[in-house]
Amino acid sequence: MKILVLHTPKGGSGKSTLAREIAVAASLAGRSAALADLDPQGTTSGWYKRRKAEAPALVRYTPGASLDPLRAAGVDWLVVDTPPATPAFLPGLLALADAVLVPVRPTPDDLLAAAPIARSLAKHSAWAFVLSQVPPRSRLTDGAARQLAALGRVAPAQMTFRADFPAAAIAGQAAMEFTGKAAEEAAALYAYAVQLMGESDATSQG
Ligand SMILES: Nc1ncnc2c1ncn2[C@@H]1O[C@H](COP(=O)(O)OP(=O)(O)OP(=O)(O)O)[C@@H](O)[C@H]1O
Ligand SMILES: [Mg+2]
């Protein structure tokens, strides 16, 4: 089982949105994907309650507990949504993760938070920033991408600010499940996550 963690202590950056898009994309690609919601706000759990489809599953996972029950249940991709904080369990969770994605909005305030996050992930071999909620045609974006690239890897797939992301969440869906630019961006991010996890999508087809 592979573990992908969405992490940044910065609130509202897009952790839950990206976790859901990626988990839905993984299940559409034939993986047995599951989401774990470690945020007491319960954003992803609330989304799952509104969702009609069962996949991806929402599973209980207590950091530090054995992962064997999830393995035994056949989960092959666990996508973990985390709170906007640095809880005590975080170092252990990051150490377990096969990959970590860090959503960052291209604003000066969010960029200020990026350096300490990069330091906290310095020992991790597979992590990347993801530019998130990027305003269309904004001069903020190139500068932000350059600043982030000086601190760590930046996902080649970025997420534009698009109403399709929250609109899909109304009924517990992901923009990934529709057609359009939001779906294309989510698909590109999922493809990058597959690569960061050291996998290829051919693995899941057989
Ligand atoms: N690309 C996007 N375009 C438009 N709206 C977005 C996008 N990404 C996220 N949002 C919206 O921004 C808000 C914050 O996103 P989200 O809940 O994913 O962030 P978060 O990092 O999980 O927040 P928290 O730190 O509170 O857990 C939500 O209302 C979400 O619907
Ligand atoms: Mg969240």
Coordinates of N, CA, C and O and ligand atoms in Angstrom, one line a residue, residues 16 39 43 81, ligand 2:
S16 N -7.7 19.6 1.2 CA -8.8 18.6 1.1 C -9.3 18.5 -0.3 O -9.6 17.4 -0.8
D39 N -8.3 15.6 9.8 CA -8.6 16.9 10.2 C -9.9 17.0 11.1 O -10.9 16.5 10.6
T43 N -13.7 18.1 7.0 CA -14.1 18.6 5.6 C -14.3 17.4 4.7 O -15.3 17.3 4.0
D81 N -5.7 13.4 4.2 CA -5.9 14.8 4.3 C -5.6 15.2 5.8 O -6.0 14.5 6.7
Ligands
MG2 MG -8.9 20.7 4.7

